PDB file of C-alpha atoms and ligand atoms in Angstrom:
ATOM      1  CA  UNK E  89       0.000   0.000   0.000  1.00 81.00           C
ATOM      2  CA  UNK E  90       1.258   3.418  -0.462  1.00 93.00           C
ATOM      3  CA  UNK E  91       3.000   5.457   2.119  1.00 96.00           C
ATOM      4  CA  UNK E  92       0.955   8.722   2.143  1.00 97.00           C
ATOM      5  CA  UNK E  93       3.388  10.672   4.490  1.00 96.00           C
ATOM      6  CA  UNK E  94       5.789  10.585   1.506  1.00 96.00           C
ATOM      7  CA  UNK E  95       3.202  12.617  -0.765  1.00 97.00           C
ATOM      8  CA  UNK E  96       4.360  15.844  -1.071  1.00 97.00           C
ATOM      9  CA  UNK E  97       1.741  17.616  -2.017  1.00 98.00           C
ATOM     10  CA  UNK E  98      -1.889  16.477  -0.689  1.00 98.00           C
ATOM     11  CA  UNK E  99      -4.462  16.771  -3.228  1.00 98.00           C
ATOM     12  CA  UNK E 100      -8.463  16.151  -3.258  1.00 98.00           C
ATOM     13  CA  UNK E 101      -7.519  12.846  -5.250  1.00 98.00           C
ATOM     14  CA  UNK E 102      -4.949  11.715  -2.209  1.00 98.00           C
ATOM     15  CA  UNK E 103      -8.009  11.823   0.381  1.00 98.00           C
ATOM     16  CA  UNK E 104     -10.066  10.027  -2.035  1.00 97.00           C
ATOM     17  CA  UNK E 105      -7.241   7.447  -2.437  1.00 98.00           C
ATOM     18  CA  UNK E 106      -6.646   7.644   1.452  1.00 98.00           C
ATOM     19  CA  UNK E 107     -10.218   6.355   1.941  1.00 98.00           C
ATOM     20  CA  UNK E 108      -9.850   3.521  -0.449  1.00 98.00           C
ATOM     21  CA  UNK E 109      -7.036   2.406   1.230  1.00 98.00           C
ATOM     22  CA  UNK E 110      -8.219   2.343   4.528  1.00 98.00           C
ATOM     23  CA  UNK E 111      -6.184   5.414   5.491  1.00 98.00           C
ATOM     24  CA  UNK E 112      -7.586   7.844   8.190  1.00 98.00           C
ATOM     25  CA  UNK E 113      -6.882  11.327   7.282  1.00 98.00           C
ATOM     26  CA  UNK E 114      -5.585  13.907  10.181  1.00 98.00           C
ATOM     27  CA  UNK E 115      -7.351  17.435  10.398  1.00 99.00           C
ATOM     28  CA  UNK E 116      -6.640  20.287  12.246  1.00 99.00           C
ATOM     29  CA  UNK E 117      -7.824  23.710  12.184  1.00 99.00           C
ATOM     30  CA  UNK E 118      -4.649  26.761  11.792  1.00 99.00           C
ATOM     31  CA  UNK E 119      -5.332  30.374  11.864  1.00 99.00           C
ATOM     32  CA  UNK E 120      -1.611  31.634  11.595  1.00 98.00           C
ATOM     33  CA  UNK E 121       1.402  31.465  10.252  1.00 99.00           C
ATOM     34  CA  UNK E 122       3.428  30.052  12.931  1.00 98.00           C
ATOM     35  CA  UNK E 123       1.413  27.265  13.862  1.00 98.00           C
ATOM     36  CA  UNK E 124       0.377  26.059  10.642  1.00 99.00           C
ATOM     37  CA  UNK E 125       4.337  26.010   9.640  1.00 98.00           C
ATOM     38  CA  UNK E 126       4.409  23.411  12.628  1.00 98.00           C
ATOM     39  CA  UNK E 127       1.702  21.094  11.751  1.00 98.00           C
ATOM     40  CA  UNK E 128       2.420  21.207   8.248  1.00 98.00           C
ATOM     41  CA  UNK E 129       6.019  19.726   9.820  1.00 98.00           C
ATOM     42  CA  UNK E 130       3.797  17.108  11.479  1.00 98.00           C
ATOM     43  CA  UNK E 131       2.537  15.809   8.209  1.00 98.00           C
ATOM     44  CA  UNK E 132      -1.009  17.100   9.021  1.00 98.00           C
ATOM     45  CA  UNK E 133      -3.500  15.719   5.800  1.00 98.00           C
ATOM     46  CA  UNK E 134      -6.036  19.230   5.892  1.00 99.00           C
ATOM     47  CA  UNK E 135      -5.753  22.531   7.715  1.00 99.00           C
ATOM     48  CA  UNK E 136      -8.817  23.815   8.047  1.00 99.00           C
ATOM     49  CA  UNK E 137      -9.197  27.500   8.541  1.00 99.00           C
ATOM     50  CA  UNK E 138     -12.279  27.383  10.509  1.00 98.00           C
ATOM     51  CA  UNK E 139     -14.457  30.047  11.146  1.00 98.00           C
ATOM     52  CA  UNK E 140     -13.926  28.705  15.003  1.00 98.00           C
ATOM     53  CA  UNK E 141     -11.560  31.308  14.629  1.00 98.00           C
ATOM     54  CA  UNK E 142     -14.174  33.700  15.393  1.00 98.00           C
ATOM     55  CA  UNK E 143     -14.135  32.136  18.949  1.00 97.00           C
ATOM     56  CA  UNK E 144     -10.604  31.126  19.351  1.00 97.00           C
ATOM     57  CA  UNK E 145      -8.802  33.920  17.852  1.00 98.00           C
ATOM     58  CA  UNK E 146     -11.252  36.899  18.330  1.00 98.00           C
ATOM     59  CA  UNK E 147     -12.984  35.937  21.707  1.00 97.00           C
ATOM     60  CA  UNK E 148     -16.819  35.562  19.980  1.00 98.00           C
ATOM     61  CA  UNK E 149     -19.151  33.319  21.631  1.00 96.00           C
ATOM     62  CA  UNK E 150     -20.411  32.485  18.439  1.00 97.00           C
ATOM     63  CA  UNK E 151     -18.906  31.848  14.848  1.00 98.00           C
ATOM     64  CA  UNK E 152     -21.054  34.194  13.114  1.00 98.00           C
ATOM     65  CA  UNK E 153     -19.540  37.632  13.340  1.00 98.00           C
ATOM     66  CA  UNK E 154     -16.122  36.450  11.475  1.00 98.00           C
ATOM     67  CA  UNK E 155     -15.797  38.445   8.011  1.00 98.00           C
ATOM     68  CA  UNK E 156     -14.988  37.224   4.633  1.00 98.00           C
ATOM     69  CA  UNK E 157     -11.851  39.666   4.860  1.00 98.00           C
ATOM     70  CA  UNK E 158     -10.890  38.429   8.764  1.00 98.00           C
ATOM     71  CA  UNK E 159     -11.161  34.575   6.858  1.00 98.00           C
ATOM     72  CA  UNK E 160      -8.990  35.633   4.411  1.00 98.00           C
ATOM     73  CA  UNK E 161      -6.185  37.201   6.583  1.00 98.00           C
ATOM     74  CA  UNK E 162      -6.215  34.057   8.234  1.00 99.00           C
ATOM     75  CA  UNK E 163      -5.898  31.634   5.300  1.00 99.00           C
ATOM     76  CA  UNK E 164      -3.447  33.721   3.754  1.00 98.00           C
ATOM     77  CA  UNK E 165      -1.021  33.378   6.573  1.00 98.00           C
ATOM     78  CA  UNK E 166      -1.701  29.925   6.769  1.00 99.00           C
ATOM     79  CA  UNK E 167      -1.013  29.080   3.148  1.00 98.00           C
ATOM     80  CA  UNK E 168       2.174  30.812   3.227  1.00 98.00           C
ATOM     81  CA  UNK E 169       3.720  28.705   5.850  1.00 98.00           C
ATOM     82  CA  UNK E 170       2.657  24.901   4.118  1.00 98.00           C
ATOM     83  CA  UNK E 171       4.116  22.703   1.847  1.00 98.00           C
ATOM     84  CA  UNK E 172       2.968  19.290   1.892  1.00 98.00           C
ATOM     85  CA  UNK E 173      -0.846  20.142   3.906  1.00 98.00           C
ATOM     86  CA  UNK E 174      -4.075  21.021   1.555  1.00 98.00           C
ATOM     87  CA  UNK E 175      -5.821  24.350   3.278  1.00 99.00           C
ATOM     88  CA  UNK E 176      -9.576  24.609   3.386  1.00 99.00           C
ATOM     89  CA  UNK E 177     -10.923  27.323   4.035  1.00 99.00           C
ATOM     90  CA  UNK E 178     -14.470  27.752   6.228  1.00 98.00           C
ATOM     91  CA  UNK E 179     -16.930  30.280   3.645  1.00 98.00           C
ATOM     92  CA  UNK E 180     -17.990  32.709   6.583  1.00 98.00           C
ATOM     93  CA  UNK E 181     -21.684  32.586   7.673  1.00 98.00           C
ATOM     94  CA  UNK E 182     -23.709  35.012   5.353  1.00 97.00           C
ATOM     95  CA  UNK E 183     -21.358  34.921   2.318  1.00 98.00           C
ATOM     96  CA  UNK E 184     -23.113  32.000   0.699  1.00 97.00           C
ATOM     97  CA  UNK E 185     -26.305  31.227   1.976  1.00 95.00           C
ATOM     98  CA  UNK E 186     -29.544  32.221  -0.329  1.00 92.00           C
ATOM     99  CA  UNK E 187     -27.667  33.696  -3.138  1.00 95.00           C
ATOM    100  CA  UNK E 188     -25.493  31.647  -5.030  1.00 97.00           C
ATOM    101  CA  UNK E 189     -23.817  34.263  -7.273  1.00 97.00           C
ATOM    102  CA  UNK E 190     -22.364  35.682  -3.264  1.00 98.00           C
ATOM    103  CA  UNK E 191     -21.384  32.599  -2.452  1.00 98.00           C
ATOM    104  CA  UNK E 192     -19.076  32.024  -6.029  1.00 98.00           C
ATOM    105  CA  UNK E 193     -17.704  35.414  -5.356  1.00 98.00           C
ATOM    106  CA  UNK E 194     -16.857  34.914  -1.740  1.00 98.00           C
ATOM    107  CA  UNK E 195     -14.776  31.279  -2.690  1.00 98.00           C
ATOM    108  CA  UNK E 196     -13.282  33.017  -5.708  1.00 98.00           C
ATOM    109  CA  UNK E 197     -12.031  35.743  -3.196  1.00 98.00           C
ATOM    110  CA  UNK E 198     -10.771  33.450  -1.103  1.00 98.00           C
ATOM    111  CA  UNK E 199      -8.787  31.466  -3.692  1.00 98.00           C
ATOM    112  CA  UNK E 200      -7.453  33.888  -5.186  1.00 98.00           C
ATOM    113  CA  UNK E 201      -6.440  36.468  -2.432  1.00 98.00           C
ATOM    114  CA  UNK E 202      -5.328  33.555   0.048  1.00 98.00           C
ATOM    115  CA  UNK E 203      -4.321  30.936  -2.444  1.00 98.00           C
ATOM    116  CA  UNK E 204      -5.927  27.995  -0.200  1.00 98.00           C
ATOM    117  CA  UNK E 205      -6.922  25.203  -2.164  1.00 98.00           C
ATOM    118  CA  UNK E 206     -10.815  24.729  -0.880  1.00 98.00           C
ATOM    119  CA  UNK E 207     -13.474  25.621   0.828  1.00 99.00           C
ATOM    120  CA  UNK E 208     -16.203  24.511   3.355  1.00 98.00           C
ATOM    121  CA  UNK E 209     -19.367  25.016   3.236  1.00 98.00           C
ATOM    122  CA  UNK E 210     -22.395  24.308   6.293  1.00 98.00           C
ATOM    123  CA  UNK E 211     -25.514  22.736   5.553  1.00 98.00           C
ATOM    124  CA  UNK E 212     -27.126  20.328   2.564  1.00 98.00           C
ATOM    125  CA  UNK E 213     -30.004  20.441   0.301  1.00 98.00           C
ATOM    126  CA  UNK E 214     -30.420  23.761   1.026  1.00 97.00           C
ATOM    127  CA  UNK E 215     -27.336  25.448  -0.126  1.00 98.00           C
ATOM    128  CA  UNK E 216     -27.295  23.053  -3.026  1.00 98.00           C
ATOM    129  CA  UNK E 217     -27.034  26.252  -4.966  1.00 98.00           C
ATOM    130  CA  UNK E 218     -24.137  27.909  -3.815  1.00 98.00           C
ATOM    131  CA  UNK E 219     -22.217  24.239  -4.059  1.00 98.00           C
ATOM    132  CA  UNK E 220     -23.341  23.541  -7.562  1.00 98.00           C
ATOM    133  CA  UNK E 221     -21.566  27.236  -8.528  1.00 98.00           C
ATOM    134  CA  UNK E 222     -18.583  27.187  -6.591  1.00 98.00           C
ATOM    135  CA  UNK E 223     -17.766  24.051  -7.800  1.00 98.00           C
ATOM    136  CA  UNK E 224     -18.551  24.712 -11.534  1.00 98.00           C
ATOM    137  CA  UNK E 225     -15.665  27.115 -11.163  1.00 98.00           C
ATOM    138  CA  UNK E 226     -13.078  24.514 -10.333  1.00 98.00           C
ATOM    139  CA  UNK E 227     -12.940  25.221  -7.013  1.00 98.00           C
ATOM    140  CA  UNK E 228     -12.968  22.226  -4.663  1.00 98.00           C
ATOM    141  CA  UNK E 229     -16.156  22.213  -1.720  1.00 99.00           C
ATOM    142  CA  UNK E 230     -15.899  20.520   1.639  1.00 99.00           C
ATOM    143  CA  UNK E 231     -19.227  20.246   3.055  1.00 98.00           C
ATOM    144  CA  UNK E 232     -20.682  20.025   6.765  1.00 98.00           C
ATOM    145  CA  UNK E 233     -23.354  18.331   8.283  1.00 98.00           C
ATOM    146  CA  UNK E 234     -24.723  17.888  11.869  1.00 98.00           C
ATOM    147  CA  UNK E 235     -23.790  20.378  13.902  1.00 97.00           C
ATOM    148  CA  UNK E 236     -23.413  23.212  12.347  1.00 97.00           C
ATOM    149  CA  UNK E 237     -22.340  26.101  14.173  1.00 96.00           C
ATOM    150  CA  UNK E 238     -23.818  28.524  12.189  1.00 97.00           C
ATOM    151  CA  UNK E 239     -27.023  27.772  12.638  1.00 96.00           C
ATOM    152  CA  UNK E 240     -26.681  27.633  16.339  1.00 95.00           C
ATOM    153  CA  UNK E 241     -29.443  30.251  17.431  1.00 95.00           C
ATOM    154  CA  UNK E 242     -31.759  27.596  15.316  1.00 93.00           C
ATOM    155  CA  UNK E 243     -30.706  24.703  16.648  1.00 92.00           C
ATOM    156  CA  UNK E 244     -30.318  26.688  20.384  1.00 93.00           C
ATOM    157  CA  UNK E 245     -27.861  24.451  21.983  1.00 91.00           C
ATOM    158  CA  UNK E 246     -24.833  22.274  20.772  1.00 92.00           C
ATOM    159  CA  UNK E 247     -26.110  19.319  22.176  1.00 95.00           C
ATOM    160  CA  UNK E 248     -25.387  15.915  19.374  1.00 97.00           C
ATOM    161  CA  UNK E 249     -27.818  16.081  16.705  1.00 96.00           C
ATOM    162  CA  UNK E 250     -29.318  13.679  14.723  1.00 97.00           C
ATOM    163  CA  UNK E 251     -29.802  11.296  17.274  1.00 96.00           C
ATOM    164  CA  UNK E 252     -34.045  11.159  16.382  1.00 97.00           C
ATOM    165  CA  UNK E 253     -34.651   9.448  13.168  1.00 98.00           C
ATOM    166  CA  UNK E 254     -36.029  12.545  10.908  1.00 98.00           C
ATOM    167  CA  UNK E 255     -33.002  14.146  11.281  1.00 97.00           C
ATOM    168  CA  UNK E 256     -31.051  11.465  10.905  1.00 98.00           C
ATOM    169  CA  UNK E 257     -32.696  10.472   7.859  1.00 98.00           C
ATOM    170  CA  UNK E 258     -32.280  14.179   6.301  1.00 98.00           C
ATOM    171  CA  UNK E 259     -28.498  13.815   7.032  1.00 98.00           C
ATOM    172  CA  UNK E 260     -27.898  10.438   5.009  1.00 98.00           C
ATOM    173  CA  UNK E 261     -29.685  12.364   2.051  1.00 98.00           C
ATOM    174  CA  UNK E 262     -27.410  15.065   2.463  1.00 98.00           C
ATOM    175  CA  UNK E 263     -24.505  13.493   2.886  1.00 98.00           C
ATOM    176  CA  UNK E 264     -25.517  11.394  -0.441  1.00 98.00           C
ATOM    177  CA  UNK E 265     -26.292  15.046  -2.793  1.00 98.00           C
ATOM    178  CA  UNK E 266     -23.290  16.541  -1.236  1.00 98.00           C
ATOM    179  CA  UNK E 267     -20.919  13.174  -2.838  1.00 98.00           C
ATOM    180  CA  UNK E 268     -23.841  13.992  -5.893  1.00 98.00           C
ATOM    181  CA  UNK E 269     -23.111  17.463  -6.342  1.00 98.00           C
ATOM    182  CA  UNK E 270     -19.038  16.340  -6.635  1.00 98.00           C
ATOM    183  CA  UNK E 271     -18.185  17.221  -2.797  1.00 98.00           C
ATOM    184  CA  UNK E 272     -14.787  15.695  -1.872  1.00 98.00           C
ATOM    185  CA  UNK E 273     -15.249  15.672   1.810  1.00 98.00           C
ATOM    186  CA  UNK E 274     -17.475  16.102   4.034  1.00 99.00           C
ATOM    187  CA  UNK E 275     -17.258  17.164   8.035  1.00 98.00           C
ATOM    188  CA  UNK E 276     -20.055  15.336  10.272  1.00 98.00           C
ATOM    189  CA  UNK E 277     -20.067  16.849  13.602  1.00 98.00           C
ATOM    190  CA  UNK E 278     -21.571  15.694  17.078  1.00 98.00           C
ATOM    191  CA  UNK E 279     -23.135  12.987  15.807  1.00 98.00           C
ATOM    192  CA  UNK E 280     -23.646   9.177  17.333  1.00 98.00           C
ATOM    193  CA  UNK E 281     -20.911   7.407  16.008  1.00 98.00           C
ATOM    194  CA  UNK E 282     -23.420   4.303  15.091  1.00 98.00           C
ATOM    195  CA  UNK E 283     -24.648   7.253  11.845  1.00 98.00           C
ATOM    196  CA  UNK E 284     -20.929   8.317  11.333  1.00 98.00           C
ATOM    197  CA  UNK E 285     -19.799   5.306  10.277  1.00 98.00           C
ATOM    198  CA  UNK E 286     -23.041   4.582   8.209  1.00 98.00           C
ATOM    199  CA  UNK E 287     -22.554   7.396   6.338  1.00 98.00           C
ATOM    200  CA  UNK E 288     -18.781   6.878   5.456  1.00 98.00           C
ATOM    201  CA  UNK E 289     -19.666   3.858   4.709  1.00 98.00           C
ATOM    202  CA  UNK E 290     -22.493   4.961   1.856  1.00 98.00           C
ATOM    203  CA  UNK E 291     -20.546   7.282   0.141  1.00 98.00           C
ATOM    204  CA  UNK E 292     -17.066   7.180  -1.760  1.00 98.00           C
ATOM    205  CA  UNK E 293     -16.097  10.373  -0.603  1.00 98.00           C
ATOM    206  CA  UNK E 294     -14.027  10.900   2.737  1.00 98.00           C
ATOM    207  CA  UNK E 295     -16.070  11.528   5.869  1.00 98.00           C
ATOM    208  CA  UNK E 296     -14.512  13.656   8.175  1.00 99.00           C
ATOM    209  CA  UNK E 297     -15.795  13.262  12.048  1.00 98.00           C
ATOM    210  CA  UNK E 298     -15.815  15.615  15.042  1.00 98.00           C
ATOM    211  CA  UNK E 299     -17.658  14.098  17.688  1.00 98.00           C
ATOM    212  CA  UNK E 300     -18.795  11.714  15.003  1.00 98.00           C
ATOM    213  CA  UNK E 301     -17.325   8.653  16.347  1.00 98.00           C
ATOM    214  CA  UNK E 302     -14.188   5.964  15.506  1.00 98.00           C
ATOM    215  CA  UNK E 303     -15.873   4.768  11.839  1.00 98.00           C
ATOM    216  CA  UNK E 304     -15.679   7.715   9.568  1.00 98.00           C
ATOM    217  CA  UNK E 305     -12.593   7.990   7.332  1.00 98.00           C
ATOM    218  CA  UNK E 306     -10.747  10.280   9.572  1.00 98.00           C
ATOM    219  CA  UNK E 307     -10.641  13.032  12.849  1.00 99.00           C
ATOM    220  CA  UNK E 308     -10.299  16.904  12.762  1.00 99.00           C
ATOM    221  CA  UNK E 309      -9.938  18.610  16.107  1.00 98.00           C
ATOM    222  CA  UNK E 310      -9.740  22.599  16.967  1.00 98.00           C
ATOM    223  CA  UNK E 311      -6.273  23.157  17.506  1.00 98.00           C
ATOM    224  CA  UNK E 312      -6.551  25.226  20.340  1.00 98.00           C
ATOM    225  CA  UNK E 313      -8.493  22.808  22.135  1.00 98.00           C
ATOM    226  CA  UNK E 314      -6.530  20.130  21.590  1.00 98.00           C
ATOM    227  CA  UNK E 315      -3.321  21.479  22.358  1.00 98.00           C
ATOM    228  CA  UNK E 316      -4.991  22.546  25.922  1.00 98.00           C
ATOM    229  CA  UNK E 317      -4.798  26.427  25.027  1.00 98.00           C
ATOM    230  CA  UNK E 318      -8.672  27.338  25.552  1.00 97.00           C
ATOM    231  CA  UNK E 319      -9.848  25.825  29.301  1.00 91.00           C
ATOM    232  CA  UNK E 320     -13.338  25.414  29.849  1.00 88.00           C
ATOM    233  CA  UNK E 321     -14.968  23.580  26.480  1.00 89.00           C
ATOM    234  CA  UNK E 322     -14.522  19.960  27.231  1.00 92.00           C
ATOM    235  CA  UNK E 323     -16.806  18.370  25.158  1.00 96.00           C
ATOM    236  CA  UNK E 324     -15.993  14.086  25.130  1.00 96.00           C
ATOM    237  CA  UNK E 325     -15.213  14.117  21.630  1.00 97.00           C
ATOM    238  CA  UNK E 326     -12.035  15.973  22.731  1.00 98.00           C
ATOM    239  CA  UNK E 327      -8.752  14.708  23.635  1.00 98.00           C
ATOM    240  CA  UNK E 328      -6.384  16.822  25.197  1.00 98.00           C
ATOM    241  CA  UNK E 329      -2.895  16.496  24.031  1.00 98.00           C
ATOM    242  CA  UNK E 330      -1.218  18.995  26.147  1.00 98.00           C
ATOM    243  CA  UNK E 331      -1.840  21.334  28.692  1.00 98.00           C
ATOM    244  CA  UNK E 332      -0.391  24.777  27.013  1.00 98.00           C
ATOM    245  CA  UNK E 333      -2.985  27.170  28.768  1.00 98.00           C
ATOM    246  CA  UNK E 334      -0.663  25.882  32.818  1.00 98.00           C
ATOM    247  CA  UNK E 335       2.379  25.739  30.506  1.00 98.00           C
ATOM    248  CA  UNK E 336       2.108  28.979  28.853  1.00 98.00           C
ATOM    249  CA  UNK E 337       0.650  30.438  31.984  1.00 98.00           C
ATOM    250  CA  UNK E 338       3.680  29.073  34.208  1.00 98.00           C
ATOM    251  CA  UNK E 339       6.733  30.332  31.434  1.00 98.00           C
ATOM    252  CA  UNK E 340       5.142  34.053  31.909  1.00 98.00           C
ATOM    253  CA  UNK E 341       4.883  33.942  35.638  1.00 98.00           C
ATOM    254  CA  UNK E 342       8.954  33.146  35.419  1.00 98.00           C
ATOM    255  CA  UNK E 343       9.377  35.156  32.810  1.00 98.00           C
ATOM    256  CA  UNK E 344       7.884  38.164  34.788  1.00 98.00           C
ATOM    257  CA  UNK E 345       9.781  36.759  38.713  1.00 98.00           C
ATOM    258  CA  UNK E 346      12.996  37.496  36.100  1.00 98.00           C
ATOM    259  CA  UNK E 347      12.378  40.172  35.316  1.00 98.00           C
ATOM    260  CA  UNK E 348      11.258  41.935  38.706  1.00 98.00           C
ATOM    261  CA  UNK E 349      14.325  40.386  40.026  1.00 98.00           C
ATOM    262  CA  UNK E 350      17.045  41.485  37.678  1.00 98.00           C
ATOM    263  CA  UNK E 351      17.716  37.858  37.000  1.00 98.00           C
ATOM    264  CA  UNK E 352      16.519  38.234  33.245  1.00 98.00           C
ATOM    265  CA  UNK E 353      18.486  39.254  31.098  1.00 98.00           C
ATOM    266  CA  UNK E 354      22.023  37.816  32.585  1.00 98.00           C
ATOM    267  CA  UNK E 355      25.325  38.552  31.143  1.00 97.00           C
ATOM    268  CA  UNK E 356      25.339  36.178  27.891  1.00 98.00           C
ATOM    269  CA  UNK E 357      21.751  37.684  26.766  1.00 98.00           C
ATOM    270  CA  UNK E 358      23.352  41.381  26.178  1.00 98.00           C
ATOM    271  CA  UNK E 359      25.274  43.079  24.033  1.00 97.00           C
TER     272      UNK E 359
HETATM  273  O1  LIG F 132     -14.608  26.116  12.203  1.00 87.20           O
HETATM  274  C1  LIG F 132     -14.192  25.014  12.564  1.00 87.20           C
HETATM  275  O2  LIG F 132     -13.238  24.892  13.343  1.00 87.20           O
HETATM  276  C2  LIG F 132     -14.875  23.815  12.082  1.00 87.20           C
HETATM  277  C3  LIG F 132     -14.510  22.526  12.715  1.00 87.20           C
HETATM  278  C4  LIG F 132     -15.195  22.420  14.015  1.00 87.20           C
HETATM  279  C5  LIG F 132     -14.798  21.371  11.846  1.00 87.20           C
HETATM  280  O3  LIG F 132     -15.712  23.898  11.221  1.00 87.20           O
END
């Protein structure tokens, strides 16, 4: 089978192939520069530049007030620090729902003034417009079903969805126009993982779970959240891999006793 760390360029067709082969694909969201130079190192598959960046970055409670312009500051840093990691790029809420011709100029924007190489899109049948255009441009569409945080103040909580069986049902026919339409991914989030794995396992294109359980075709995780950075969201889909927020937390503490003491900077850090 092939080694898919040694690709050097991840392309729509490597996640397809990824899938076929059994392959689980790693996701994480960037925002910047620095950090997506580091996972890129890691051999991340996708970088999403999420429009969580409107709570992570900016200090929202909600994703909705993030810009097209703030979205493409953000992927434009992160594109210029990869070189092996495909960049998608979240289409900020009210830039493509209910008019399609918006929503072709918003992912033509952000192609061209961030050079990312997709976009995602929230929601199904009903934005089957704005998918059908972007993509008859050339431009490649990740979709999103379950949860989708845009839509919060209709759903009113983040609690798992599609656990009854009328929503359920709506998401497998999503799920199915989205691979239609010519999708090549698609994000399920908070979902039982019983549906997740259904799902992947109906369609040919790579399901992409958060809080969708251990059978789609691979895991993306907010990188802040992950890493340990933000504190207080602890949803069980997440695994913490470090504790940065204590860590950082602790190195400015020291950095500031140093500094109050003299101690910082000693003889070898000045000129
Ligand atoms: O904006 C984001 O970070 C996302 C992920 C939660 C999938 O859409």
């Amino acid at each position: 089978m092939k080694n898919y760390d040694e690709v050097k360029r991840m392309t729509t067709h490597t996640f397809k192939a990824m899938k076929a082969d059994g392959v689980k694909i790693s996701m994480l969201t960037a925002y910047d520069f620095s950090m997506a130079r580091i996972l890129d190192e890691a051999g991340i598959d996708i970088l999403l530049v999420g429009d969580s960046a409107s709570n992570v970055m900016a200090g929202h409670e909600t994703t909705l007030p993030i810009t097209l312009d703030q979205m493409i500051y953000h992927a434009s840093s992160v594109v210029r620090a990869v070189k092996r990691t495909f960049v998608v790029v979240d289409l900020p809420f009210g830039s493509y729902q209910g008019d399609e011709k918006a929503a072709l100029r918003a992912a033509i924007r952000i192609m061209k003034e961030s050079g990312a190489h997709g976009v995602k899109l929230e929601g199904g049948k009903e934005i089957e417009g704005s998918i059908k255009r972007i993509l008859s441009a050339g431009v490649p569409v990740m979709g999103h079903l379950g949860l989708t945080p845009q839509s919060i103040y209709k759903f009113g909580t983040y609690v798992v969805r599609a656990k009854e069986e009328e929503e359920a049902q709506q998401l497998r026919k999503d799920a199915k126009l989205l691979e239609k339409l010519g999708c090549f991914g698609i994000v399920l989030e908070k979902i039982p993982a019983v549906l997740g794995q259904e799902v992947a396992e109906s369609v040919g294109i790579p399901i992409i779970g958060i809080g969708g359980g251990n059978g789609v075709d691979g895991q993306v995780l907010v990188v802040h959240d992950m890493l340990g950075i933000t504190k207080d969201f602890q949803p069980r889909f997440l695994r913490r891999y470090l504790d940065l927020f204590e860590e950082i937390k602790n190195a400015a503490a020291q950095y500031k006793t140093d500094v109050r003491s003299g101690d910082f900077p000693n003889e070898k850090e000045q000129y």
